mmCIF file of C-alpha atoms in Angstrom:
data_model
loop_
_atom_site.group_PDB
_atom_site.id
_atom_site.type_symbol
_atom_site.label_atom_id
_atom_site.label_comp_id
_atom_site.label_asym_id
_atom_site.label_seq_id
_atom_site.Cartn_x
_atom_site.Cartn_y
_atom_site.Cartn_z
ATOM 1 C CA UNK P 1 0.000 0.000 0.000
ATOM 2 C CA UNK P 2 1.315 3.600 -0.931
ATOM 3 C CA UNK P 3 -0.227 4.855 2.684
ATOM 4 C CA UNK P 4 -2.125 4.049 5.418
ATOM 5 C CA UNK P 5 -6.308 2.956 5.664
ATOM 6 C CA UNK P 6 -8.493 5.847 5.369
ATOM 7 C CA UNK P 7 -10.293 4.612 8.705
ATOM 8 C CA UNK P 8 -6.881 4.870 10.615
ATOM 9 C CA UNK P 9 -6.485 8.412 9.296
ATOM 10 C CA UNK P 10 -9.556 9.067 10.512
ATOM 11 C CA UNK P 11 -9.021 8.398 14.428
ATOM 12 C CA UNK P 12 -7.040 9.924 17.163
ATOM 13 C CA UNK P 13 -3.229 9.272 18.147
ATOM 14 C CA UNK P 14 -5.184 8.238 21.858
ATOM 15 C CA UNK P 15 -7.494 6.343 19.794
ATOM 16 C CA UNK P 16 -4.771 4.540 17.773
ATOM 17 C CA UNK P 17 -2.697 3.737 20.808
ATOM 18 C CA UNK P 18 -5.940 1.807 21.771
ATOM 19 C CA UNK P 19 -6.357 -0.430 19.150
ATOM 20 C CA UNK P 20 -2.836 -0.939 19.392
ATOM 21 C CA UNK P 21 -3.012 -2.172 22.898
ATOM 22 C CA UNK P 22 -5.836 -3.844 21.780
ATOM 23 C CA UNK P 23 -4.167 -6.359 19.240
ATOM 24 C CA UNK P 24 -1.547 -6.629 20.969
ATOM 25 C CA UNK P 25 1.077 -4.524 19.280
ATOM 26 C CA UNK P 26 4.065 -2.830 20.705
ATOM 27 C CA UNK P 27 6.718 -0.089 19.996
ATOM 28 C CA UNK P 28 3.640 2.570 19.389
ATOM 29 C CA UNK P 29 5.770 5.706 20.456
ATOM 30 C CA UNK P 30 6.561 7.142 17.037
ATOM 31 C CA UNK P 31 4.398 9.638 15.363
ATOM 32 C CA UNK P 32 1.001 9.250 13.818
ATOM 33 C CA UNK P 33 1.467 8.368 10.143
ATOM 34 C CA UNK P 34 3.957 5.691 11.518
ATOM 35 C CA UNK P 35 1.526 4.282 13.696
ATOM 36 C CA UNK P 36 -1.130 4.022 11.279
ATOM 37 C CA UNK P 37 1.149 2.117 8.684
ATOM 38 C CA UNK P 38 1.441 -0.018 11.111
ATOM 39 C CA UNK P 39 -1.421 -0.769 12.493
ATOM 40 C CA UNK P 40 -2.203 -1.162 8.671
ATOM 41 C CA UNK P 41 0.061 -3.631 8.154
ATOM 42 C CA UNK P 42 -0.479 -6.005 10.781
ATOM 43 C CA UNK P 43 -3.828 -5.825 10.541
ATOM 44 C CA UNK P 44 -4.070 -6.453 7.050
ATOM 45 C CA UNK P 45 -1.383 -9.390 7.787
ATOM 46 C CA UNK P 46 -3.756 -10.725 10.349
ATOM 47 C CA UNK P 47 -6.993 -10.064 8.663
ATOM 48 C CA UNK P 48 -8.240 -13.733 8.912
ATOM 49 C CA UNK P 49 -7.432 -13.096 12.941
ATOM 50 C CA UNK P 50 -9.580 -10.017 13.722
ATOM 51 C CA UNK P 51 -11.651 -9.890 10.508
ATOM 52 C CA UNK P 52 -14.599 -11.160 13.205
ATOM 53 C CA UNK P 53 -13.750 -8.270 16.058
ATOM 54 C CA UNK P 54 -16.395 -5.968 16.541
ATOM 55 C CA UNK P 55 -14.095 -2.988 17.283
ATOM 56 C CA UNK P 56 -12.318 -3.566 14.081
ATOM 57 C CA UNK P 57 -15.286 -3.923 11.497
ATOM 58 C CA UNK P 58 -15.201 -0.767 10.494
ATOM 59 C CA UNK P 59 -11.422 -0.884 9.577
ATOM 60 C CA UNK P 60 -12.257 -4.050 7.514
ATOM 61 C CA UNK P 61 -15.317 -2.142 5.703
ATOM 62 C CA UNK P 62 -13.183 1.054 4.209
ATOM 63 C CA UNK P 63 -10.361 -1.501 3.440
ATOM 64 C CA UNK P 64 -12.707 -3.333 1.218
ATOM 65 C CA UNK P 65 -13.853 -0.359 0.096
ATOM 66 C CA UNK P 66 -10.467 1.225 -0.767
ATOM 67 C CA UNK P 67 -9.528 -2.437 -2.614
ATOM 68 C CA UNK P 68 -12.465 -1.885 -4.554
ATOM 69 C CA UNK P 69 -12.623 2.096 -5.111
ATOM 70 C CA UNK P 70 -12.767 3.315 -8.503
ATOM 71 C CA UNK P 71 -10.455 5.937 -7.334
ATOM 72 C CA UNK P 72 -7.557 3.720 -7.371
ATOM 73 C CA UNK P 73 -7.773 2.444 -10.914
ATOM 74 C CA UNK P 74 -9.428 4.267 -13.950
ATOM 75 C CA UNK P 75 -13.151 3.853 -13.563
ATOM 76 C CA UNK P 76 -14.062 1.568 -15.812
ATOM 77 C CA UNK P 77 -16.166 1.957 -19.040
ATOM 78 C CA UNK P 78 -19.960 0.829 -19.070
ATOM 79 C CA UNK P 79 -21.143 -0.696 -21.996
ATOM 80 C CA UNK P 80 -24.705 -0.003 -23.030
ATOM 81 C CA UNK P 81 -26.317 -2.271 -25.004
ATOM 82 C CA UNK P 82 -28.801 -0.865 -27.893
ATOM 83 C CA UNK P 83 -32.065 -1.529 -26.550
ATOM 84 C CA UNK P 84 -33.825 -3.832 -27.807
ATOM 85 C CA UNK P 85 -37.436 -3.872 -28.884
ATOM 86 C CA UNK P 86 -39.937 -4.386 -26.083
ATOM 87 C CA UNK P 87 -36.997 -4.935 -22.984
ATOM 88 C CA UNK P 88 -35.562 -2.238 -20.629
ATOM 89 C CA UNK P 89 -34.155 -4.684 -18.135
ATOM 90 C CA UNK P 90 -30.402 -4.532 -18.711
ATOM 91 C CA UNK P 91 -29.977 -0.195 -18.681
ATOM 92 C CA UNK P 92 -32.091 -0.211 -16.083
ATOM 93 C CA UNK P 93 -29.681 -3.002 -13.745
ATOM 94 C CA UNK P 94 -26.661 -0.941 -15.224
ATOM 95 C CA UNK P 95 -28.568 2.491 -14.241
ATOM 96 C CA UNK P 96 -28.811 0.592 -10.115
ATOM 97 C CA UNK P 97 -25.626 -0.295 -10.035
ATOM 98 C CA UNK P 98 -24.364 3.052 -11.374
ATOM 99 C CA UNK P 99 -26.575 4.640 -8.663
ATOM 100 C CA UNK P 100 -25.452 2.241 -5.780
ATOM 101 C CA UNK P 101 -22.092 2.652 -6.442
ATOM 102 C CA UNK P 102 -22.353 6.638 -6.022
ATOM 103 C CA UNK P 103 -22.137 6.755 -2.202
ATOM 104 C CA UNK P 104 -19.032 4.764 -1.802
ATOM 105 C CA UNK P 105 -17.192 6.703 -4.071
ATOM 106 C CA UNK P 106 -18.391 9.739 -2.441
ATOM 107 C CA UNK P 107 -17.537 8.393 0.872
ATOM 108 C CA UNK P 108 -13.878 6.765 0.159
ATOM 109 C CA UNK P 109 -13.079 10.582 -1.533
ATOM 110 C CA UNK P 110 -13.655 12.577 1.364
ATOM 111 C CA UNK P 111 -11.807 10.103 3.582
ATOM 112 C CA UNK P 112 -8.277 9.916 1.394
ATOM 113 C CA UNK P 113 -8.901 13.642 0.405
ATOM 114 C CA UNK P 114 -7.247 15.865 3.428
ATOM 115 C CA UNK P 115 -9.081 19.465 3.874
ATOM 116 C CA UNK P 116 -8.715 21.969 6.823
ATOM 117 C CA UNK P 117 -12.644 22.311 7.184
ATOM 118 C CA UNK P 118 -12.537 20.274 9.991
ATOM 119 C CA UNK P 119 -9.850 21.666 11.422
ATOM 120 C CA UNK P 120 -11.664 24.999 11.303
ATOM 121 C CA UNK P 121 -14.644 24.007 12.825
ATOM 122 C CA UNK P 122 -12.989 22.798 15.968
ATOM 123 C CA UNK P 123 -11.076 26.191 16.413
ATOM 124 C CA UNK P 124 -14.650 28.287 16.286
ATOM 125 C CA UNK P 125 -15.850 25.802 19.261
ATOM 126 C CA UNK P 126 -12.846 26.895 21.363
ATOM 127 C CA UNK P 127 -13.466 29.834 23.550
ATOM 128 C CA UNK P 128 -10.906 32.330 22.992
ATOM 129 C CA UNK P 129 -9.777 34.785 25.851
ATOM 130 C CA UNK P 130 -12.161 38.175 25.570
ATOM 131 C CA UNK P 131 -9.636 41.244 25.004
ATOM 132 C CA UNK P 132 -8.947 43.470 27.644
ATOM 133 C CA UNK P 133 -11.501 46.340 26.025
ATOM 134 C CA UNK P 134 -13.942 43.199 25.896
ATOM 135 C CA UNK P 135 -13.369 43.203 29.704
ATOM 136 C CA UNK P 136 -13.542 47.147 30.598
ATOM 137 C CA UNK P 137 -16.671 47.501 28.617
ATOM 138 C CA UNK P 138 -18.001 44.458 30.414
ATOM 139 C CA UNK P 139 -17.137 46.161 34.032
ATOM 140 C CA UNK P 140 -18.512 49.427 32.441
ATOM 141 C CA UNK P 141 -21.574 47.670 32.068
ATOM 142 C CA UNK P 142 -22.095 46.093 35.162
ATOM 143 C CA UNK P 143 -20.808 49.545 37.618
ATOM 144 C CA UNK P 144 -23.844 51.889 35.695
ATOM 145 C CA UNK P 145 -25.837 48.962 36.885
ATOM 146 C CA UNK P 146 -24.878 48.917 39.978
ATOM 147 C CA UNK P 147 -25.113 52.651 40.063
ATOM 148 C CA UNK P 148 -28.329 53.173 38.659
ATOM 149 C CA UNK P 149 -29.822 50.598 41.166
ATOM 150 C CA UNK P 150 -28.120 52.663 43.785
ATOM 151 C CA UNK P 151 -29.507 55.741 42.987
ATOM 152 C CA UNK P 152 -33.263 54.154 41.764
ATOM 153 C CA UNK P 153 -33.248 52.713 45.703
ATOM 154 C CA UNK P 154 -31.917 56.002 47.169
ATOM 155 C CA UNK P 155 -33.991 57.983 45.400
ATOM 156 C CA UNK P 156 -37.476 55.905 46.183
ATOM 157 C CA UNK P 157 -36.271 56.431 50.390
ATOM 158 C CA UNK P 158 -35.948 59.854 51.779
ATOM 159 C CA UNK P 159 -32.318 59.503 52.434
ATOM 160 C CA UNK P 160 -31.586 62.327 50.019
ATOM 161 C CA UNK P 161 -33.707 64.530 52.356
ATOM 162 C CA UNK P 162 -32.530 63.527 55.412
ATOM 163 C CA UNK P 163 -28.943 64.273 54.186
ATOM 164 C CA UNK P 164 -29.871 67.778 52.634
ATOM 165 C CA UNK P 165 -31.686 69.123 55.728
ATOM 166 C CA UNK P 166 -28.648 67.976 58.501
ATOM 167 C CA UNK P 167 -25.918 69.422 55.806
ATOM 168 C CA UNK P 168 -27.878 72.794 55.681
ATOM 169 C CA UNK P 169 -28.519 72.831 59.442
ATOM 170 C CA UNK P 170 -24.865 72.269 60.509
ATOM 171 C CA UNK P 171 -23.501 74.463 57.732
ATOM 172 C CA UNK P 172 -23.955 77.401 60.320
ATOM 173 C CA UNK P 173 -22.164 79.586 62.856
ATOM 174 C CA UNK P 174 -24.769 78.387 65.365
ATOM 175 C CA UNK P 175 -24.130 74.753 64.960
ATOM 176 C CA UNK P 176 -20.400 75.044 65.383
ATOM 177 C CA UNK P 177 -20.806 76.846 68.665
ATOM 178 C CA UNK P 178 -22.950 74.438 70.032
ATOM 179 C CA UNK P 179 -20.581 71.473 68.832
ATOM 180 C CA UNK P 180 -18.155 73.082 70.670
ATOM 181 C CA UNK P 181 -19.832 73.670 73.920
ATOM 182 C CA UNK P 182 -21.247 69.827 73.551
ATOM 183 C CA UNK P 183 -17.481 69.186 73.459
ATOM 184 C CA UNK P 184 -16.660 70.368 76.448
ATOM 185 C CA UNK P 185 -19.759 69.336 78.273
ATOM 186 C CA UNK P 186 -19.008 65.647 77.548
ATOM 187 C CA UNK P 187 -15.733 65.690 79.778
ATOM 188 C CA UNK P 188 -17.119 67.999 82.221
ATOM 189 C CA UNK P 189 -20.373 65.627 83.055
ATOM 190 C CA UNK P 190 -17.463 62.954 83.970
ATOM 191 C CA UNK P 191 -16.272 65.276 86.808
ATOM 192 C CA UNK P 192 -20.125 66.849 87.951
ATOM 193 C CA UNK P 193 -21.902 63.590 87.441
ATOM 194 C CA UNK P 194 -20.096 60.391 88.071
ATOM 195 C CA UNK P 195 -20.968 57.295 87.131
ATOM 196 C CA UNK P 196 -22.478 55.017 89.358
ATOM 197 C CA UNK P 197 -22.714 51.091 88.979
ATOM 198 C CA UNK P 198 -26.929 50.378 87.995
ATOM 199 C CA UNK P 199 -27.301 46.835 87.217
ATOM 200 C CA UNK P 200 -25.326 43.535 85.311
ATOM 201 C CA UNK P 201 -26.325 42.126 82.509
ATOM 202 C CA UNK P 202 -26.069 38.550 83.084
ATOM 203 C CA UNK P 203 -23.795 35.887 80.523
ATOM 204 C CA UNK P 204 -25.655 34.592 78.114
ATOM 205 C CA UNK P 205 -23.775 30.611 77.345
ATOM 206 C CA UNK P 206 -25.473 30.243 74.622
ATOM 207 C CA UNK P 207 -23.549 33.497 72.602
ATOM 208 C CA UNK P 208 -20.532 33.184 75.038
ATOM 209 C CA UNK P 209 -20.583 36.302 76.342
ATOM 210 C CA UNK P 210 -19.923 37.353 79.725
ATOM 211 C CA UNK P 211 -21.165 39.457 82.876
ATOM 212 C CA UNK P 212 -21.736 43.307 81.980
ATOM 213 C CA UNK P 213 -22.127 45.576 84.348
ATOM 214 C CA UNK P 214 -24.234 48.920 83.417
ATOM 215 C CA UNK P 215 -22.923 52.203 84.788
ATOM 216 C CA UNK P 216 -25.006 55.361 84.814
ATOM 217 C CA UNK P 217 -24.679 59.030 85.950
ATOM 218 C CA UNK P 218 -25.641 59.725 89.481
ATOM 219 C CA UNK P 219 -28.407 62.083 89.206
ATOM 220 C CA UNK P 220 -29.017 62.401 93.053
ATOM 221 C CA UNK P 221 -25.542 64.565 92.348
ATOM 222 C CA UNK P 222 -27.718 66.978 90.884
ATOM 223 C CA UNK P 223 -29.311 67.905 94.566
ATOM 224 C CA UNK P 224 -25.795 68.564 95.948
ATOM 225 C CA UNK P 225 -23.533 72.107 95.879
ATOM 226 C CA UNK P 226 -20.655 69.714 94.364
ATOM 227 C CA UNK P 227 -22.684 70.017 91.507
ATOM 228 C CA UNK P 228 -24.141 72.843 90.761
ATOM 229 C CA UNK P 229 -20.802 75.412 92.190
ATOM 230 C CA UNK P 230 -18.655 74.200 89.228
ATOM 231 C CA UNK P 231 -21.550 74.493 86.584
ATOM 232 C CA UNK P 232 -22.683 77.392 87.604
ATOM 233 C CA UNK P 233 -19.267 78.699 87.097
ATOM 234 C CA UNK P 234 -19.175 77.009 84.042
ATOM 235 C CA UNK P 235 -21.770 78.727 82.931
ATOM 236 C CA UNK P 236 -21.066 82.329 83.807
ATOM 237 C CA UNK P 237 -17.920 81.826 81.717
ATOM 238 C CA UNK P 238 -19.084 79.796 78.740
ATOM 239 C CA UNK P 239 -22.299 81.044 78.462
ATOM 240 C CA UNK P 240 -23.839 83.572 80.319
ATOM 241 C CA UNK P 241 -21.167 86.473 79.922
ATOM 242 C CA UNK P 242 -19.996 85.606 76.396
ATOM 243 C CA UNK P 243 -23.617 86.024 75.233
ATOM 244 C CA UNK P 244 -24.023 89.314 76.983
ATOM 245 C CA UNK P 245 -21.146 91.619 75.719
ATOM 246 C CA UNK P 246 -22.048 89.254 72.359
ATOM 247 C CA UNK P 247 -25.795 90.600 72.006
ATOM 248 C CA UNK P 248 -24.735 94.577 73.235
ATOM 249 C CA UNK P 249 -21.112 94.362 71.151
ATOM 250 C CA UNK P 250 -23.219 93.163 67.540
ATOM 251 C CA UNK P 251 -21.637 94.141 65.044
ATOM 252 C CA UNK P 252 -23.708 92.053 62.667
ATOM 253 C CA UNK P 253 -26.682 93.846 63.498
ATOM 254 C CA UNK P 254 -24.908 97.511 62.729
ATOM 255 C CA UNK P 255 -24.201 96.469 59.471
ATOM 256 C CA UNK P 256 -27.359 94.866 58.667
ATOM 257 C CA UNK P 257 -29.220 98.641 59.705
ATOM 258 C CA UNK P 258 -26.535 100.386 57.420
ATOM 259 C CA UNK P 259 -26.942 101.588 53.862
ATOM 260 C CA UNK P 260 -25.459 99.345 51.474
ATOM 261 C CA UNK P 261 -23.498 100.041 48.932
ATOM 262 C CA UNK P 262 -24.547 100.114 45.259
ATOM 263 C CA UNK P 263 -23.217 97.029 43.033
ATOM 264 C CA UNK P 264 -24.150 95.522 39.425
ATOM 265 C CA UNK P 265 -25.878 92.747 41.058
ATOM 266 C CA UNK P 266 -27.259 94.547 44.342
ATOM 267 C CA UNK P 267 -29.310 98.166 44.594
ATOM 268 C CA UNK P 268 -28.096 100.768 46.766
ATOM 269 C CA UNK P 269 -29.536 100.584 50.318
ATOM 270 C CA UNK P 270 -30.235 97.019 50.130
ATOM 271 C CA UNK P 271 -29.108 95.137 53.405
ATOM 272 C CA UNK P 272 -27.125 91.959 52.139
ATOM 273 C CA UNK P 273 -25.502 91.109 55.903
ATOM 274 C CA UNK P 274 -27.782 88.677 57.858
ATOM 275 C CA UNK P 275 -28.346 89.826 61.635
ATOM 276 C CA UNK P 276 -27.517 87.879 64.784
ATOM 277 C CA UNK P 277 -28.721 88.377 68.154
ATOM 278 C CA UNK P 278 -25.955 87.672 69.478
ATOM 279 C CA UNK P 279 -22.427 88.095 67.203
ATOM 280 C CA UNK P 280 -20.681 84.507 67.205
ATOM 281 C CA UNK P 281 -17.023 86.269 66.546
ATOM 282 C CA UNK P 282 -17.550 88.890 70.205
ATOM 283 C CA UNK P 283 -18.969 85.743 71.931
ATOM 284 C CA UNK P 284 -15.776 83.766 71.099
ATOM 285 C CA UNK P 285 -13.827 86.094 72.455
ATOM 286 C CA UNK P 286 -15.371 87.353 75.279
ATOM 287 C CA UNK P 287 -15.562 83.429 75.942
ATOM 288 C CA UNK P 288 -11.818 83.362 75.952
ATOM 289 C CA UNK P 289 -10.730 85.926 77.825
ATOM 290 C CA UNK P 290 -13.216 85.514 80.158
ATOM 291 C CA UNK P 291 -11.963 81.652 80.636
ATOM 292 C CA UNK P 292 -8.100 82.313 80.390
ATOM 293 C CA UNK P 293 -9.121 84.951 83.558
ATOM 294 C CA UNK P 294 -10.765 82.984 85.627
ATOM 295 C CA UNK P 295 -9.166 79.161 84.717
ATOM 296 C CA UNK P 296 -5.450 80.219 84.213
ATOM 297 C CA UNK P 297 -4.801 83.244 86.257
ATOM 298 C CA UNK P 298 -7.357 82.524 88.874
ATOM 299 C CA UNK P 299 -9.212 85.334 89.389
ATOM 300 C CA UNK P 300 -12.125 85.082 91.774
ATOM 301 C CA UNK P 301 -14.685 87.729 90.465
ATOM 302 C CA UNK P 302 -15.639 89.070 93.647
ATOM 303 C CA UNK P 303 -15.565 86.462 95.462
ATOM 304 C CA UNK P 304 -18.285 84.299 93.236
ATOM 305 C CA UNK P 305 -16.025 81.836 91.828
ATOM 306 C CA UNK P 306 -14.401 79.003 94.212
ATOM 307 C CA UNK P 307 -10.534 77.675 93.939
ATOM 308 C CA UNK P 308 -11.634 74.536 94.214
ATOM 309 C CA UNK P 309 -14.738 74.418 91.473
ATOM 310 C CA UNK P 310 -12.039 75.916 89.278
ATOM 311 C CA UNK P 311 -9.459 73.795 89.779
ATOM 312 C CA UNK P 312 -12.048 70.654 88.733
ATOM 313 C CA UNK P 313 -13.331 72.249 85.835
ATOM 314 C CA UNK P 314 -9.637 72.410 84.384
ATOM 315 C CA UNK P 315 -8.969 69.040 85.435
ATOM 316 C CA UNK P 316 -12.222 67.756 83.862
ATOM 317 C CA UNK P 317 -11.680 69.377 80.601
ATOM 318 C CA UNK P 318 -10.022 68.250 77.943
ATOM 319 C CA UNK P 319 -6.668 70.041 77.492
ATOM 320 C CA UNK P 320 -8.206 72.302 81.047
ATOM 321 C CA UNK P 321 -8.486 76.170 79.482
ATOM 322 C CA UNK P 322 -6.058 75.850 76.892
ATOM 323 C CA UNK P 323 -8.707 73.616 75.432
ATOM 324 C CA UNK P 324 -11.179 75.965 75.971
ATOM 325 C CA UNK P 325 -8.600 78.533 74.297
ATOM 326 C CA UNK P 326 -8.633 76.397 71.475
ATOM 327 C CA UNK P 327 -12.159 75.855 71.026
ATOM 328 C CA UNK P 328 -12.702 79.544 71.560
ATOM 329 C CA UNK P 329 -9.865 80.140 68.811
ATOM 330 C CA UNK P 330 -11.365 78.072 66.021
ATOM 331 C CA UNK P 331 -15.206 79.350 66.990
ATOM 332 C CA UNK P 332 -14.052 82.663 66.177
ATOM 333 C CA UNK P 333 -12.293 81.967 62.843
ATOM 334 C CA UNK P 334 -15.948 79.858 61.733
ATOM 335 C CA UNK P 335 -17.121 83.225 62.727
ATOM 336 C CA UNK P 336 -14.914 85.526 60.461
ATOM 337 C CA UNK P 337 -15.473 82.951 57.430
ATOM 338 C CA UNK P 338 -18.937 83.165 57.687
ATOM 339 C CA UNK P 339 -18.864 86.731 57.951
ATOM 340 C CA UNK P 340 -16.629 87.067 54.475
ATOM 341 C CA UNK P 341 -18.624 84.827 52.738
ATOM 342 C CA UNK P 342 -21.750 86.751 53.179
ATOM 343 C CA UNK P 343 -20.537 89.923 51.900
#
């Protein structure tokens, strides 16, 4: 044979090395073609042998075939007989026979002829890699999802609105006093109201956790003079006389009363300046000298403020009056801002 069985050519190296295991041959390791020519060989040597195995039938049927194919010899040269009077049997046999032999010709060509169609169609079944663009467009994608669900479940709660109205009521001079005050009324409540022990909450095995004892403020504090002599102080210089010389000393509200001044985008004698009844930048620092008086140099006003009051309130708070020097400090530049940015 000038090569190998079409049927061998057909199958696998894996599927090769099978059938050679299966009749028994050895030394298989070389490459394809090889093993085929020899698989043809000793299995056209031994055709008598496995002519009756099941596995091997079909090897058998396309090498009858191939003996037998017209495409091996010139195809030979069918003789019609003139027809004869009255009798159409013989072109009609030779027309079956023509016809019959049409398949197997068809089928033996397309196993010896080699084409890359197959070849082809496995490489469109394998999944190539997607490019990177293939991969940003995909994440694209799948964030303005993600976004728009975000926004379609913000915007169906009142989130939005909730957010809005606490950013436009701490975005004001007001709201930054009071954080500050707030500040130092969370260390001073440690000092003026201790914490008591109230109850435990008992372990719980189940979860693991442990004994916790509950501590609260003691309120029956409030009925004692350790209480209310270093508020009260407190007070007077936090409060009380900061928002005194702060409402007489406004000068928000002696600008607000004053002509204004003619602009392209604002008529002459229209007030632009919003009034305060009490002007945040004077009560920051009365506040601070008023607190670096009494806390750091001691001063007793008169007799109304006690050593000892004093000398907890600067323990209690944080930093003692430098802190509240600080706070006062950064109250009053919140103050000038806000003042420039209304002009």
């Amino acid at each position: 044979m000038s090569g190998s069985n079409a049927w061998l050519r057909a199958q696998r190296k894996s599927e090769l090395i099978g059938i050679a295991e299966h009749v028994g041959l050895k030394n298989y390791d070389g490459l394809k073609k090889d093993l085929e020519l020899t698989l043809d060989e000793h299995l056209a040597a031994n055709s008598d042998r496995y002519s009756s195995d099941p596995k091997l039938a079909p090897y058998f049927q396309s090498r009858n075939r191939s003996i037998g194919s017209p495409i091996k010899k010139d195809a030979p040269e069918f003789k019609i007989p003139k027809r004869r009077m009255g009798s159409k049997t013989d072109s009609e046999i030779i027309a079956a026979t023509a016809v019959e032999d049409e398949p197997s010709i068809a089928s033996t060509t397309s196993a010896l002829v080699h084409t890359p169609a197959r070849a082809f169609s496995i490489a469109q079944r394998i999944p190539l890699p997607a490019t990177p663009a293939e991969v940003a467009e995909a994440v694209d994608r799948s964030t303005a999802v993600v976004r728009q669900h975000v926004n379609s479940v913000l915007a169906e709660s009142s989130i939005p609105e909730y957010t809005q109205a606490t950013r436009q009521s701490l975005s004001t001079i007001t709201a930054v006093l009071l954080t500050a005050h707030l500040f130092e009324l969370y260390f001073l409540r440690q000092e003026l109201l201790a914490d008591r022990y109230a109850f435990t909450i008992p372990a719980i095995k189940a979860l693991g956790t442990r004994d916790y004892i509950i501590n609260m403020p003691d309120l029956f504090l409030l009925l004692t003079a350790s209480f209310w002599k270093p508020a009260s102080i407190w007070m007077l210089t936090s409060f009380i006389i900061p928002s005194f010389f702060g409402y007489f000393f406004n000068l928000s509200a002696a600008n607000s009363h004053s002509p204004g001044v003619a602009t392209r985008g604002r008529p002459r004698g229209v007030a632009h300046d919003v009034e305060y009844r009490v002007d945040p930048l004077t009560y920051s620092v009365v506040k601070a000298v008023i607190s670096y008086v009494v806390y750091a140099q001691g001063a007793a006003l008169g007799g109304f403020v006690d050593a000892n009051s004093v000398a907890r309130i600067n323990s209690a708070l944080y930093g003692g009056w430098k802190g509240v020097l600080v706070g006062s400090g950064i109250t009053g530049l919140m103050a000038m801002y806000d003042a420039v940015l209304r002009k």
